[in-house]
Amino acid sequence: MSLPGTAVGAPPPGPTTGSAAARAHLFHAGSAERYRRVLADGIDRVATRVATVDRPGTGVTPDDLAPRVAGIDLDRPLADTGAALDELGEVYLRDAVWFHHPRYLAHLNCPVVIPALLGEAVLSAVNSSLDTWDQSAGATLIERRLVDWTAARIGLGPDADGVFTSGGTQSNLQAMLLAREETCARLGRPADRPSRPEMLSRLRVITSAAGHFSVQKAATLLGLDADAVITVATDADRRMRTDDLAAALDRCERAGLVVMAVVATAGTTDFGSIDPLPEIADLCAAAGVWLHVDAAYGCGLLVSPTRRHLLHGIERADSVTVDYHKSFFQPVSSSALLVRDRRTLRHATFHADYLNPARMVERRIPNQVDKSLQTTRRFDACKLWLTLRVMGPDGIGALFDEVCDRATGAWRMLTEDPRFEVVTRSPLSTVVFRYLPTGPDRVLADDANLYAREALAASGAALVAGTTVDGAHHLKFTLLNPETTLDDVAYVLDLVAAHGRAYVDARTAAPLSCPVG
């Protein structure tokens, strides 16, 4: 409770400027009570906002919001945290996009579970850095335990290891780094090995046309040629065609090129498709090629009570990307890279005398910076740890099963609705579709779908994603909220159809005479 005459979040009586005033805001033993009051006020405001949100967005535009943010003088502090929270409400909370709302159906952003939010509060306050043991102690062991748990769920074997990352893009980058270095090490004996530039110019990565763009980004960052990433075709279900993969492997061998990695996907961003992992693993094993599985989206299947079999073959990967902040209902960021052979992580190891001198290895001091592309790094594993200890893996898996079931229901709804056409049925929680005008108006389908998505976002009533399929514009539901019902889906489909129809009607109406002037 507040002291008499003191507002919640107001600094204690004393100097209002200078070091003494600033020190009053530090979190330490003497400010613990103020910390409790200030955070309680902030949490109460967020909870009140969430409880009153009636749509996933407000439709605010950059032109609307930018002047408000630009007009704030950052050199003139408000001093009072209550006033700062009021201001934050105006420039952020009022117009925030709420992934928790059941009609947010756009991107791979999940609503989050309360144990993970508790973990976020804990890790932020303690502020451990996961680079060295002497900065993190128990946090290091918790992260390592969760890495071991995830690797065991995947089935990578007793030599597996890994590290938490900022997200799937970083995990994919590190996987490609490890694959590059392992491949270069195999290209002949040191005496007759090609020069480094020559080796890099010969390296290739193969992925599917539905794979994540971060594979191309990783290749660029790793110094590979502009055409280093080879994309192979997908089948009708948007899964990598293994006959095309086999052909690509053969073409590279005949051309004297070296495939350093094949990237399979377990849950493509657009279609939620899962590549045929066992067949891909067979081809990689025969060719002696590193297999990376990007399971950033599909990793929720690791805890699914009913769908774990969809990941059959993932246990044969050399590396795996998982994003807990996609399908484990964790706040951003909470992700990891897992590897079959812990020795491959040495390619990310560099020693600094002030941080992790080599002698610490002899003393068996566990420094996570030895495995990570990052140095300073948050204790994001805390969120997953508390989630597992409160809910258990079956609880998380049951929620993920719910959203997959909902996507199946949405797919059925769309296939039976003549207003729409649907691309393919996803084994996960994505549905790609489009509004389809009838008759001669069908030529307006692309523009109608673009308009419908923009109009929907502008209204704030619902949010859906967009993508292109075979050159045509489509809409996309990404269902990650167990609170979303089929009634919500039907409501959004009616809005999409209404906006699409309104666009077509406006385009086909008799042209009006142009105004003079």
Coordinates of C-alpha atoms in Angstrom, one line a residue:
M1 CA 0.0 0.0 0.0
S2 CA 1.1 3.6 -0.6
L3 CA 2.4 5.8 2.1
P4 CA 0.1 8.7 3.1
G5 CA 0.4 11.4 0.5
T6 CA 2.5 9.3 -1.8
A7 CA 1.2 8.2 -5.2
V8 CA 1.8 4.7 -6.4
G9 CA 5.0 4.7 -8.3
A10 CA 6.1 8.1 -7.1
P11 CA 9.8 8.3 -6.0
P12 CA 10.4 8.6 -2.2
P13 CA 10.7 12.1 -0.8
G14 CA 14.1 13.6 -1.4
P15 CA 16.1 15.2 -4.2
T16 CA 14.3 15.4 -7.5
T17 CA 17.4 15.6 -9.7
G18 CA 20.9 14.2 -9.8
S19 CA 22.5 11.0 -8.7
A20 CA 20.5 10.7 -5.5
A21 CA 17.2 11.0 -7.3
A22 CA 18.3 8.4 -9.9
R23 CA 19.5 6.0 -7.2
A24 CA 16.0 5.9 -5.8
H25 CA 15.0 4.0 -8.9
L26 CA 17.6 1.2 -8.5
F27 CA 16.3 -2.2 -7.5
H28 CA 18.0 -3.3 -4.3
A29 CA 17.1 -4.3 -0.8
G30 CA 16.1 -0.8 0.2
S31 CA 13.7 -0.4 -2.7
A32 CA 12.1 -3.8 -2.6
E33 CA 8.8 -2.5 -1.4
R34 CA 8.7 0.2 -4.0
Y35 CA 9.5 -2.4 -6.6
R36 CA 6.5 -4.4 -5.4
R37 CA 4.1 -1.4 -5.6
V38 CA 5.3 -0.2 -9.0
L39 CA 5.1 -3.6 -10.7
A40 CA 1.7 -4.3 -9.1
D41 CA 0.5 -1.0 -10.7
G42 CA 1.8 -1.9 -14.1
I43 CA 0.5 -5.5 -13.9
D44 CA -2.9 -4.2 -12.9
R45 CA -3.0 -1.8 -15.9
V46 CA -2.1 -4.6 -18.3
A47 CA -4.7 -7.0 -16.8
T48 CA -7.4 -4.3 -16.9
R49 CA -6.6 -3.6 -20.6
V50 CA -6.6 -7.3 -21.5
A51 CA -9.9 -7.8 -19.7
T52 CA -11.6 -5.0 -21.6
V53 CA -10.2 -5.7 -25.1
D54 CA -13.0 -6.5 -27.5
R55 CA -10.9 -6.8 -30.7
P56 CA -7.3 -7.8 -31.5
G57 CA -6.3 -4.3 -32.8
T58 CA -7.5 -0.8 -33.2
G59 CA -6.5 -0.3 -36.9
V60 CA -4.1 2.5 -35.9
T61 CA -1.9 3.6 -38.8
P62 CA 1.8 4.7 -38.7
D63 CA 0.6 8.2 -39.7
D64 CA -1.7 8.3 -36.8
L65 CA 0.7 7.0 -34.1
A66 CA 4.0 8.4 -35.2
P67 CA 3.3 12.0 -34.3
R68 CA 2.3 11.0 -30.8
V69 CA 5.5 9.1 -30.2
A70 CA 7.7 11.8 -31.9
G71 CA 6.1 14.5 -29.8
I72 CA 7.4 13.0 -26.5
D73 CA 10.5 14.9 -25.2
L74 CA 12.8 12.1 -23.9
D75 CA 15.1 14.7 -22.3
R76 CA 12.3 15.8 -19.9
P77 CA 11.4 12.8 -17.7
L78 CA 8.1 12.5 -16.0
A79 CA 9.8 11.3 -12.7
D80 CA 6.6 9.6 -11.6
T81 CA 6.1 6.0 -12.9
G82 CA 2.3 6.3 -12.7
A83 CA 2.5 9.2 -15.2
A84 CA 4.9 7.3 -17.3
L85 CA 2.5 4.3 -17.4
D86 CA -0.4 6.7 -18.3
E87 CA 1.7 7.9 -21.2
L88 CA 2.7 4.4 -22.3
G89 CA -1.0 3.5 -22.3
E90 CA -1.5 6.3 -24.9
V91 CA 1.3 5.4 -27.2
Y92 CA 1.4 1.6 -26.8
L93 CA -1.2 -0.3 -24.8
R94 CA -4.2 1.5 -26.3
D95 CA -3.2 0.4 -29.8
A96 CA -1.3 -2.8 -29.1
V97 CA -2.0 -5.9 -31.2
W98 CA -3.4 -8.5 -28.8
F99 CA -2.4 -12.0 -29.7
H100 CA -4.6 -13.2 -26.8
H101 CA -7.8 -12.2 -28.6
P102 CA -9.5 -15.1 -30.3
R103 CA -9.9 -13.3 -33.6
Y104 CA -6.2 -12.7 -33.9
L105 CA -5.5 -15.2 -36.7
A106 CA -2.5 -13.8 -38.5
H107 CA 1.1 -14.7 -37.7
L108 CA 3.0 -17.2 -35.6
N109 CA 2.5 -15.3 -32.4
C110 CA 0.9 -17.3 -29.6
P111 CA -1.0 -16.2 -26.5
V112 CA 1.2 -16.9 -23.5
V113 CA 0.6 -18.9 -20.3
I114 CA 0.7 -17.3 -16.9
P115 CA 3.6 -19.4 -15.5
A116 CA 5.8 -18.2 -18.3
L117 CA 4.8 -14.6 -17.5
L118 CA 5.8 -15.2 -13.9
G119 CA 9.2 -16.5 -15.2
E120 CA 9.6 -13.3 -17.3
A121 CA 9.1 -11.2 -14.2
V122 CA 11.6 -13.3 -12.2
L123 CA 14.4 -13.4 -14.9
S124 CA 14.0 -9.6 -15.6
A125 CA 14.4 -8.7 -12.0
V126 CA 17.4 -10.9 -11.2
N127 CA 18.9 -10.1 -14.6
S128 CA 21.2 -13.1 -14.9
S129 CA 23.4 -13.3 -18.0
L130 CA 23.7 -16.8 -19.3
D131 CA 27.2 -16.4 -20.8
T132 CA 29.3 -17.6 -17.8
W133 CA 28.8 -19.6 -14.7
D134 CA 29.9 -16.8 -12.4
Q135 CA 27.0 -14.7 -13.8
S136 CA 24.3 -17.3 -13.7
A137 CA 25.0 -20.3 -11.5
G138 CA 21.7 -22.2 -11.2
A139 CA 20.3 -20.6 -14.4
T140 CA 23.1 -22.3 -16.3
L141 CA 22.1 -25.7 -15.0
I142 CA 18.4 -25.0 -15.6
E143 CA 19.1 -24.1 -19.3
R144 CA 21.2 -27.2 -19.7
R145 CA 18.6 -29.4 -18.1
L146 CA 16.0 -28.0 -20.5
V147 CA 18.3 -28.6 -23.5
D148 CA 18.8 -32.2 -22.4
W149 CA 15.0 -32.6 -22.0
T150 CA 14.3 -31.2 -25.4
A151 CA 17.0 -33.3 -27.1
A152 CA 15.6 -36.4 -25.4
R153 CA 12.1 -35.5 -26.7
I154 CA 13.5 -35.3 -30.2
G155 CA 15.5 -38.5 -29.8
L156 CA 18.9 -37.1 -30.7
G157 CA 20.8 -39.6 -28.5
P158 CA 23.3 -39.5 -25.6
D159 CA 25.8 -37.1 -27.2
A160 CA 23.3 -34.4 -27.9
D161 CA 23.5 -30.8 -26.7
G162 CA 22.3 -27.4 -27.6
V163 CA 21.8 -23.8 -26.4
F164 CA 18.9 -21.3 -26.1
T165 CA 18.7 -18.7 -28.8
S166 CA 16.8 -15.5 -29.7
G167 CA 14.6 -17.3 -32.2
G168 CA 14.5 -19.5 -35.3
T169 CA 16.5 -17.2 -37.5
Q170 CA 19.5 -17.3 -35.1
S171 CA 19.1 -21.1 -34.6
N172 CA 19.1 -21.6 -38.3
L173 CA 22.1 -19.4 -38.7
Q174 CA 24.1 -21.3 -36.1
A175 CA 23.1 -24.6 -37.6
M176 CA 24.4 -23.5 -41.0
L177 CA 27.6 -22.3 -39.3
L178 CA 28.2 -25.7 -37.8
A179 CA 27.3 -27.5 -41.0
R180 CA 29.7 -25.2 -43.0
E181 CA 32.6 -25.8 -40.6
E182 CA 32.0 -29.6 -40.4
T183 CA 31.8 -29.8 -44.2
C184 CA 35.0 -27.7 -44.7
A185 CA 36.9 -29.9 -42.3
R186 CA 36.0 -32.9 -44.4
L187 CA 37.2 -31.4 -47.7
G188 CA 40.6 -33.2 -47.9
R189 CA 43.6 -33.3 -45.7
P190 CA 45.0 -30.0 -44.4
A191 CA 48.0 -30.3 -46.8
D192 CA 45.9 -30.5 -50.0
R193 CA 42.6 -28.9 -48.8
P194 CA 41.3 -26.2 -51.1
S195 CA 41.7 -22.6 -50.0
R196 CA 39.0 -21.1 -47.8
P197 CA 37.5 -18.9 -50.6
E198 CA 37.5 -21.8 -53.0
M199 CA 35.8 -24.0 -50.5
L200 CA 33.1 -21.5 -49.7
S201 CA 32.4 -20.9 -53.4
R202 CA 31.6 -24.6 -53.8
L203 CA 29.3 -25.0 -50.9
R204 CA 25.6 -25.4 -51.4
V205 CA 22.5 -25.6 -49.1
I206 CA 19.3 -27.3 -50.3
T207 CA 15.9 -26.5 -48.9
S208 CA 12.3 -26.5 -50.3
A209 CA 10.5 -23.7 -52.0
A210 CA 8.3 -23.5 -48.8
G211 CA 11.3 -23.2 -46.5
H212 CA 12.0 -20.2 -44.3
F213 CA 13.8 -17.2 -45.7
S214 CA 16.3 -17.3 -42.9
V215 CA 18.1 -20.1 -44.7
Q216 CA 19.0 -17.6 -47.5
K217 CA 19.9 -15.0 -44.9
A218 CA 22.2 -17.4 -43.1
A219 CA 24.0 -18.3 -46.4
T220 CA 24.7 -14.6 -47.1
L221 CA 25.9 -14.0 -43.5
L222 CA 28.2 -17.0 -43.8
G223 CA 29.9 -15.7 -46.9
L224 CA 28.5 -18.2 -49.4
D225 CA 27.8 -17.4 -53.0
A226 CA 24.6 -15.6 -54.0
D227 CA 23.3 -18.8 -55.6
A228 CA 24.4 -21.1 -52.8
V229 CA 20.8 -21.9 -51.7
I230 CA 19.1 -24.4 -54.0
T231 CA 15.3 -24.6 -53.6
V232 CA 13.6 -27.8 -54.7
A233 CA 9.9 -28.2 -55.5
T234 CA 7.1 -29.1 -53.2
D235 CA 4.2 -31.5 -53.8
A236 CA 0.5 -30.8 -53.7
D237 CA 0.7 -30.7 -49.9
R238 CA 3.6 -28.2 -50.0
R239 CA 6.1 -30.8 -48.7
M240 CA 9.6 -31.1 -50.1
R241 CA 9.7 -33.5 -53.1
T242 CA 12.3 -36.1 -52.3
D243 CA 12.8 -37.0 -56.0
D244 CA 13.7 -33.4 -56.7
L245 CA 16.0 -33.4 -53.6
A246 CA 17.7 -36.6 -54.9
A247 CA 18.2 -34.9 -58.3
A248 CA 19.6 -31.8 -56.8
L249 CA 22.1 -33.8 -54.7
D250 CA 23.1 -35.7 -57.9
R251 CA 23.5 -32.5 -60.0
C252 CA 25.7 -30.9 -57.3
E253 CA 28.0 -33.9 -57.2
R254 CA 28.4 -34.0 -60.9
A255 CA 29.1 -30.3 -61.0
G256 CA 31.8 -30.6 -58.3
L257 CA 29.7 -28.7 -55.8
V258 CA 29.5 -29.7 -52.2
V259 CA 26.2 -29.8 -50.4
M260 CA 27.0 -28.7 -46.8
A261 CA 23.4 -29.1 -45.6
V262 CA 19.9 -30.0 -46.4
V263 CA 17.3 -28.0 -44.5
A264 CA 14.0 -29.8 -44.0
T265 CA 11.0 -28.1 -42.4
A266 CA 8.7 -29.4 -39.8
G267 CA 6.0 -26.8 -40.0
T268 CA 6.4 -24.3 -42.8
T269 CA 5.4 -20.7 -42.1
D270 CA 2.8 -20.4 -44.8
F271 CA 1.4 -23.9 -45.0
G272 CA 2.3 -25.7 -41.7
S273 CA 3.5 -28.6 -43.9
I274 CA 6.0 -31.2 -42.6
D275 CA 8.6 -32.5 -45.0
P276 CA 9.0 -36.3 -45.4
L277 CA 11.7 -36.5 -42.8
P278 CA 12.5 -40.2 -42.9
E279 CA 13.1 -40.2 -46.7
I280 CA 15.1 -36.9 -46.5
A281 CA 17.2 -38.5 -43.7
D282 CA 17.9 -41.5 -45.9
L283 CA 19.1 -39.3 -48.8
C284 CA 21.3 -37.2 -46.5
A285 CA 22.8 -40.3 -44.9
A286 CA 23.6 -41.8 -48.3
A287 CA 25.2 -38.6 -49.5
G288 CA 27.0 -37.8 -46.2
V289 CA 25.2 -34.5 -45.9
W290 CA 24.3 -32.6 -42.7
L291 CA 20.6 -32.7 -42.1
H292 CA 19.0 -29.7 -40.3
V293 CA 15.3 -29.7 -39.4
D294 CA 13.7 -26.3 -38.9
A295 CA 11.0 -27.3 -36.4
A296 CA 10.5 -23.7 -35.1
Y297 CA 6.7 -24.1 -35.6
G298 CA 6.2 -27.8 -35.4
C299 CA 8.1 -28.3 -32.2
G300 CA 4.8 -28.3 -30.3
L301 CA 4.3 -31.8 -31.6
L302 CA 7.1 -32.9 -29.3
V303 CA 4.6 -32.7 -26.4
S304 CA 1.4 -33.5 -28.3
P305 CA -0.5 -36.5 -26.8
T306 CA -1.9 -37.4 -30.2
R307 CA 0.3 -36.1 -33.0
R308 CA 3.9 -36.8 -32.0
H309 CA 4.2 -39.4 -34.8
L310 CA 4.1 -36.5 -37.3
L311 CA 7.7 -35.8 -36.4
H312 CA 8.9 -39.3 -37.2
G313 CA 12.4 -39.0 -38.6
I314 CA 13.4 -35.8 -36.8
E315 CA 15.5 -38.0 -34.5
R316 CA 18.0 -38.5 -37.4
A317 CA 18.8 -34.8 -37.8
D318 CA 22.2 -33.4 -37.1
S319 CA 20.6 -30.2 -35.8
V320 CA 17.1 -29.0 -35.0
T321 CA 15.6 -25.6 -34.5
V322 CA 12.7 -25.2 -31.9
D323 CA 10.8 -22.1 -31.1
Y324 CA 9.0 -22.5 -27.7
H325 CA 7.6 -19.0 -28.3
K326 CA 5.6 -20.3 -31.2
S327 CA 3.9 -23.5 -30.0
F328 CA 4.8 -23.9 -26.3
F329 CA 2.9 -20.7 -25.5
Q330 CA 6.0 -18.8 -24.2
P331 CA 6.7 -15.1 -24.4
V332 CA 9.2 -13.9 -27.0
S333 CA 11.9 -14.9 -26.9
S334 CA 12.3 -18.5 -26.0
S335 CA 14.0 -20.8 -28.6
A336 CA 16.8 -23.3 -28.9
L337 CA 19.2 -25.0 -31.3
L338 CA 19.8 -28.7 -30.6
V339 CA 22.6 -30.8 -32.1
R340 CA 23.2 -34.6 -32.3
D341 CA 26.9 -34.3 -31.5
R342 CA 27.9 -31.8 -28.8
R343 CA 31.4 -31.6 -30.3
T344 CA 30.1 -29.6 -33.3
L345 CA 29.2 -26.7 -31.0
R346 CA 33.0 -26.0 -30.7
H347 CA 32.7 -24.0 -33.9
A348 CA 30.9 -21.3 -31.9
T349 CA 33.6 -21.3 -29.1
F350 CA 36.0 -18.5 -28.6
H351 CA 37.9 -17.8 -25.4
A352 CA 38.5 -14.4 -23.7
D353 CA 40.7 -14.2 -20.6
Y354 CA 38.2 -11.9 -18.8
L355 CA 35.2 -14.2 -19.5
N356 CA 35.9 -17.9 -20.2
P357 CA 39.6 -18.7 -20.3
A358 CA 40.4 -22.1 -21.7
R359 CA 41.6 -23.3 -18.3
M360 CA 37.9 -23.3 -17.1
V361 CA 37.3 -26.3 -19.4
E362 CA 39.8 -28.3 -17.5
R363 CA 38.1 -27.3 -14.2
R364 CA 34.7 -28.4 -15.8
I365 CA 33.2 -24.9 -15.3
P366 CA 30.0 -24.8 -17.5
N367 CA 30.1 -21.6 -19.5
Q368 CA 27.2 -21.4 -22.0
V369 CA 29.0 -18.7 -24.0
D370 CA 31.1 -21.6 -25.3
K371 CA 28.1 -22.8 -27.3
S372 CA 26.3 -19.6 -28.2
L373 CA 26.6 -16.9 -30.9
Q374 CA 25.6 -14.4 -28.2
T375 CA 27.6 -13.3 -25.2
T376 CA 25.3 -11.4 -22.9
R377 CA 22.1 -13.5 -23.0
R378 CA 18.8 -13.5 -21.0
F379 CA 17.7 -16.4 -18.8
D380 CA 14.8 -17.2 -21.2
A381 CA 14.9 -20.8 -20.1
C382 CA 13.3 -19.7 -16.8
K383 CA 9.9 -19.2 -18.5
L384 CA 9.8 -22.7 -20.0
W385 CA 11.1 -24.2 -16.7
L386 CA 8.2 -22.7 -14.7
T387 CA 5.7 -23.7 -17.4
L388 CA 6.8 -27.3 -17.3
R389 CA 6.9 -27.4 -13.5
V390 CA 3.4 -25.9 -13.2
M391 CA 1.6 -27.3 -16.3
G392 CA 3.7 -30.2 -17.4
P393 CA 4.5 -31.2 -21.0
D394 CA 1.1 -32.9 -21.4
G395 CA -0.7 -29.7 -20.6
I396 CA 1.2 -27.7 -23.2
G397 CA 0.7 -30.5 -25.7
A398 CA -3.0 -30.6 -25.1
L399 CA -3.3 -26.9 -25.8
F400 CA -1.3 -27.3 -29.1
D401 CA -3.6 -30.2 -30.0
E402 CA -6.6 -27.9 -29.5
V403 CA -5.3 -25.4 -32.1
C404 CA -4.5 -28.1 -34.6
D405 CA -8.0 -29.5 -34.1
R406 CA -9.4 -26.0 -34.6
A407 CA -7.5 -25.6 -37.9
T408 CA -8.9 -28.9 -39.1
G409 CA -12.4 -27.6 -38.4
A410 CA -11.6 -24.3 -40.2
W411 CA -10.3 -26.2 -43.2
R412 CA -13.5 -28.2 -43.4
M413 CA -15.6 -25.1 -43.0
L414 CA -13.7 -23.5 -45.9
T415 CA -13.9 -26.5 -48.2
E416 CA -17.7 -26.5 -47.8
D417 CA -18.1 -22.7 -48.4
P418 CA -18.5 -21.7 -52.0
R419 CA -17.2 -18.2 -51.3
F420 CA -13.7 -19.5 -50.8
E421 CA -11.1 -21.9 -52.1
V422 CA -8.5 -23.5 -49.8
V423 CA -5.0 -24.5 -50.8
T424 CA -4.2 -27.6 -48.7
R425 CA -4.9 -29.2 -45.4
S426 CA -2.1 -28.6 -42.8
P427 CA -1.2 -31.2 -40.2
L428 CA -0.6 -28.2 -37.8
S429 CA -2.7 -25.1 -37.3
T430 CA -2.4 -23.1 -40.5
V431 CA -5.1 -22.6 -43.2
V432 CA -4.3 -20.9 -46.5
F433 CA -7.3 -19.8 -48.5
R434 CA -8.8 -16.9 -50.6
Y435 CA -12.1 -15.3 -51.3
L436 CA -13.2 -16.2 -54.8
P437 CA -15.6 -14.0 -56.7
T438 CA -17.9 -15.8 -59.1
G439 CA -18.1 -15.7 -62.9
P440 CA -16.2 -13.0 -64.8
D441 CA -15.4 -11.2 -61.5
R442 CA -12.9 -13.9 -60.7
V443 CA -10.2 -11.9 -62.4
L444 CA -10.5 -9.5 -59.4
A445 CA -9.7 -12.1 -56.9
D446 CA -6.1 -11.0 -56.1
D447 CA -7.1 -7.3 -55.5
A448 CA -10.3 -8.4 -53.6
N449 CA -8.2 -10.4 -51.2
L450 CA -5.7 -7.7 -50.7
Y451 CA -8.4 -5.2 -50.0
A452 CA -10.3 -7.5 -47.7
R453 CA -7.2 -8.1 -45.5
E454 CA -6.4 -4.4 -45.4
A455 CA -10.0 -3.4 -44.6
L456 CA -10.2 -6.1 -41.9
A457 CA -7.0 -4.8 -40.3
A458 CA -8.2 -1.2 -40.5
S459 CA -11.3 -2.1 -38.7
G460 CA -9.4 -3.9 -35.9
A461 CA -12.2 -6.5 -35.8
A462 CA -9.9 -9.3 -36.8
L463 CA -6.4 -9.8 -38.1
V464 CA -5.4 -12.4 -40.8
A465 CA -2.1 -12.9 -42.7
G466 CA -1.5 -12.8 -46.4
T467 CA 0.8 -14.7 -48.7
T468 CA 1.2 -15.6 -52.4
V469 CA 0.6 -19.1 -53.7
D470 CA 1.7 -19.9 -57.2
G471 CA 1.7 -16.2 -57.9
A472 CA -1.8 -15.5 -56.6
H473 CA -2.6 -13.6 -53.4
H474 CA -4.1 -15.6 -50.6
L475 CA -5.1 -15.1 -47.0
K476 CA -3.9 -17.2 -44.1
F477 CA -5.2 -18.2 -40.7
T478 CA -2.5 -19.1 -38.2
L479 CA -4.5 -20.6 -35.3
L480 CA -2.4 -20.6 -32.1
N481 CA -5.1 -19.6 -29.5
P482 CA -7.0 -22.4 -27.8
E483 CA -9.7 -19.8 -27.0
T484 CA -10.5 -19.3 -30.7
T485 CA -13.7 -21.1 -31.6
L486 CA -15.1 -22.2 -34.9
D487 CA -17.7 -19.4 -34.3
D488 CA -14.8 -16.9 -34.3
V489 CA -13.5 -18.4 -37.5
A490 CA -17.0 -18.2 -39.2
Y491 CA -17.3 -14.6 -38.0
V492 CA -14.0 -13.6 -39.6
L493 CA -14.8 -15.5 -42.8
D494 CA -18.1 -13.5 -43.1
L495 CA -16.1 -10.3 -42.7
V496 CA -13.6 -11.3 -45.3
A497 CA -16.3 -12.2 -47.8
A498 CA -18.2 -9.0 -47.1
H499 CA -15.1 -6.8 -47.7
G500 CA -14.2 -8.8 -50.8
R501 CA -17.7 -8.5 -52.2
A502 CA -17.7 -4.8 -51.5
Y503 CA -14.5 -4.3 -53.4
V504 CA -15.8 -6.3 -56.4
D505 CA -19.1 -4.4 -56.4
A506 CA -17.3 -1.1 -56.3
R507 CA -15.0 -2.1 -59.2
T508 CA -17.8 -3.4 -61.4
A509 CA -20.3 -0.6 -60.7
A510 CA -21.1 1.8 -63.5
P511 CA -18.2 4.4 -63.7
L512 CA -19.0 7.8 -62.4
S513 CA -18.2 11.0 -64.3
C514 CA -14.9 12.5 -63.2
P515 CA -15.3 15.7 -61.0
V516 CA -14.1 18.9 -62.6
G517 CA -11.0 20.5 -61.3

